[in-house]
CSV table of C-alpha atoms in Angstrom, one decimal:
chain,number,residue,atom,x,y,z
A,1,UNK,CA,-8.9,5.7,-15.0
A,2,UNK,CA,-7.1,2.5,-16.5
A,3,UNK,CA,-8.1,-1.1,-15.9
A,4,UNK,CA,-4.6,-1.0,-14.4
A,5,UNK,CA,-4.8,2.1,-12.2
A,6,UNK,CA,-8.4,0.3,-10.7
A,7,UNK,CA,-7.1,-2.7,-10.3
A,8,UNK,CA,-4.3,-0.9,-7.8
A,9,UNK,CA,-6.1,1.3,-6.3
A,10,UNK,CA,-8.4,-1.2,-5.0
A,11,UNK,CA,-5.4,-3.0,-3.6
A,12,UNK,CA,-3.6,-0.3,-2.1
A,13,UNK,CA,-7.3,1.0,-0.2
A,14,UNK,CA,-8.3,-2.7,0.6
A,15,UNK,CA,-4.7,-1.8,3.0
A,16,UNK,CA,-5.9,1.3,4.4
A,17,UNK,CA,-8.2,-0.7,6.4
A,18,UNK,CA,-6.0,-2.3,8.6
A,19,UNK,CA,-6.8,-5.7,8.7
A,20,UNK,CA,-4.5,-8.7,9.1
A,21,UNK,CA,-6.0,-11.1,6.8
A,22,UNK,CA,-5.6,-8.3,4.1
A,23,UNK,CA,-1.9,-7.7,4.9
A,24,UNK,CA,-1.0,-11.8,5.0
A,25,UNK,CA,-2.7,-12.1,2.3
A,26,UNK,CA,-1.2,-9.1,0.2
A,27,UNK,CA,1.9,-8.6,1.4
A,28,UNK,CA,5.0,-10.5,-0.2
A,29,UNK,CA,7.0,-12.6,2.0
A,30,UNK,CA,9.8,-10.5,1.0
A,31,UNK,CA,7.8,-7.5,1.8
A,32,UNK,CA,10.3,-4.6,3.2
A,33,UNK,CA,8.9,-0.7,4.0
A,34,UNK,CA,10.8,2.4,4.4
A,35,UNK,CA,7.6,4.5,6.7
A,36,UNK,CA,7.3,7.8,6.7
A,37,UNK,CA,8.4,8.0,10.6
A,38,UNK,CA,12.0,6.4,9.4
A,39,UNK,CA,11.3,2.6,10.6
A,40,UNK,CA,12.0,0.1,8.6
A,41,UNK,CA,9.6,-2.7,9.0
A,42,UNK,CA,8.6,-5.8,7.2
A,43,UNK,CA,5.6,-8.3,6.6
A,44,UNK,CA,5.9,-9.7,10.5
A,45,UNK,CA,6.3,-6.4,11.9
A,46,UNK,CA,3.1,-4.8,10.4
A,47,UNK,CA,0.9,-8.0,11.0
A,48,UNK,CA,2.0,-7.8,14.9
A,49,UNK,CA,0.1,-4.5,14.4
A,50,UNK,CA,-2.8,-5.3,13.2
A,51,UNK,CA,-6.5,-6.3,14.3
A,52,UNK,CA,-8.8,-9.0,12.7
A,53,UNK,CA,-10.8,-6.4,12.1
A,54,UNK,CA,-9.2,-3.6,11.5
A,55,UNK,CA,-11.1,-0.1,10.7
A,56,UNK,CA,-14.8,0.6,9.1
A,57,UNK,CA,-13.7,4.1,7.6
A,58,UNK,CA,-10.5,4.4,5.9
A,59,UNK,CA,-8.4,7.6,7.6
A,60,UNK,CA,-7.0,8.6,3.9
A,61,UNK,CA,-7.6,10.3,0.6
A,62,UNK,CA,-6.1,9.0,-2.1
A,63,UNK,CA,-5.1,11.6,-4.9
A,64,UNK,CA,-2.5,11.5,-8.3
A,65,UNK,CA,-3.0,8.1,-8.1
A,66,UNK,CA,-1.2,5.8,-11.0
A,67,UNK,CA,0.5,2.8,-12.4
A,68,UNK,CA,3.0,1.8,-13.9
A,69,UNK,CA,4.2,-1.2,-15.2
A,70,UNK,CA,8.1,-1.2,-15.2
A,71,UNK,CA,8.2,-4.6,-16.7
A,72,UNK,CA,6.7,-8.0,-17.2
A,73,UNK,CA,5.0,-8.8,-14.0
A,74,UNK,CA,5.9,-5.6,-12.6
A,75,UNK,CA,3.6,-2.9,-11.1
A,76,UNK,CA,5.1,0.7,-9.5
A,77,UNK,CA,2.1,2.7,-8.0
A,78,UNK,CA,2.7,6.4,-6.9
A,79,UNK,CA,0.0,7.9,-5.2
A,80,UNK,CA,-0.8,11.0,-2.5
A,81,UNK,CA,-2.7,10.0,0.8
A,82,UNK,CA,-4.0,13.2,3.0
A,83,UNK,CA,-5.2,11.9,6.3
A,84,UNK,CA,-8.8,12.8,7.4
A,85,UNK,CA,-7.8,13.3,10.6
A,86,UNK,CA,-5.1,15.7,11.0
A,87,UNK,CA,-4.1,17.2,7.1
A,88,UNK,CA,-0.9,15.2,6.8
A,89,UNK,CA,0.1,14.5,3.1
A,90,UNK,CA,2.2,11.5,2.3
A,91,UNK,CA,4.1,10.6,-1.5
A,92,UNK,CA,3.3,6.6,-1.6
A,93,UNK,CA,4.8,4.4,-3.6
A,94,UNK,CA,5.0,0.7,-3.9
A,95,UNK,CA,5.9,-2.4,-5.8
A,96,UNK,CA,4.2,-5.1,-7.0
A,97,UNK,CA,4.9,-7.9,-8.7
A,98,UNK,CA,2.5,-10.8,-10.1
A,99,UNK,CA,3.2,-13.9,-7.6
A,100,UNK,CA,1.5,-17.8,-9.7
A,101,UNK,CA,-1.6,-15.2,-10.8
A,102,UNK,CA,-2.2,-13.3,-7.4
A,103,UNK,CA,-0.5,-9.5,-7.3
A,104,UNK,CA,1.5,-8.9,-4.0
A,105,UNK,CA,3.3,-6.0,-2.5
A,106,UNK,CA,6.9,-6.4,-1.9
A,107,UNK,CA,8.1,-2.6,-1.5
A,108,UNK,CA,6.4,0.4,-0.2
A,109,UNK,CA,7.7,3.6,0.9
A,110,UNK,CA,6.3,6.6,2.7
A,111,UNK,CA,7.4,10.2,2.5
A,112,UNK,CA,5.8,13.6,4.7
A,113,UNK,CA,4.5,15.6,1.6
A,114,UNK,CA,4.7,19.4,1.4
């Protein structure tokens, strides 16, 4: 795996875990997502829903994961999550783009996988 591909894979698990301080501190202010159950919700939304300290064990696997950089300062990852719990598969994808030095999500998008 790619410096790049490690880099945003830690990123995108340090999320899995649910925890507020990780989602303020990742998420764009601009941050927008298109879920997999239809919503539409952005950076306030998903920090109403959070704990301090979120969860111990993350619920996914992470699979295909890459990215790709679509320009300067630009990151697109594209990944498949299967939760642990029930079997559900989800195409992931997100944007990121390099904010003064610190890489933040602005875009992410969830889709039921087949």
């Amino acid at each position: 795996m790619t410096a790049l591909n490690n880099l945003f894979l830690l990123l995108e698990q340090q999320l899995m875990h649910y925890r507020k301080e990780d989602f303020i501190n990742i998420l764009s202010e601009d941050f927008l997502e298109y879920g997999s159950s239809g919503g539409i919700m952005d950076k306030t939304y998903l920090i109403h829903q959070m704990t301090e300290q979120g969860i111990e064990d993350c619920l996914f696997t992470v699979t295909k994961f890459q990215a790709v950089s679509l320009a300067d300062q630009i990151v697109q990852t594209r990944f498949v999550t299967t939760n642990r719990t029930n079997g559900n598969r989800q195409n992931r994808s997100s944007l990121w783009r390099n904010e003064n030095g610190t890489w933040r999500m602005f875009f992410h998008q969830g889709t039921p996988a087949k």
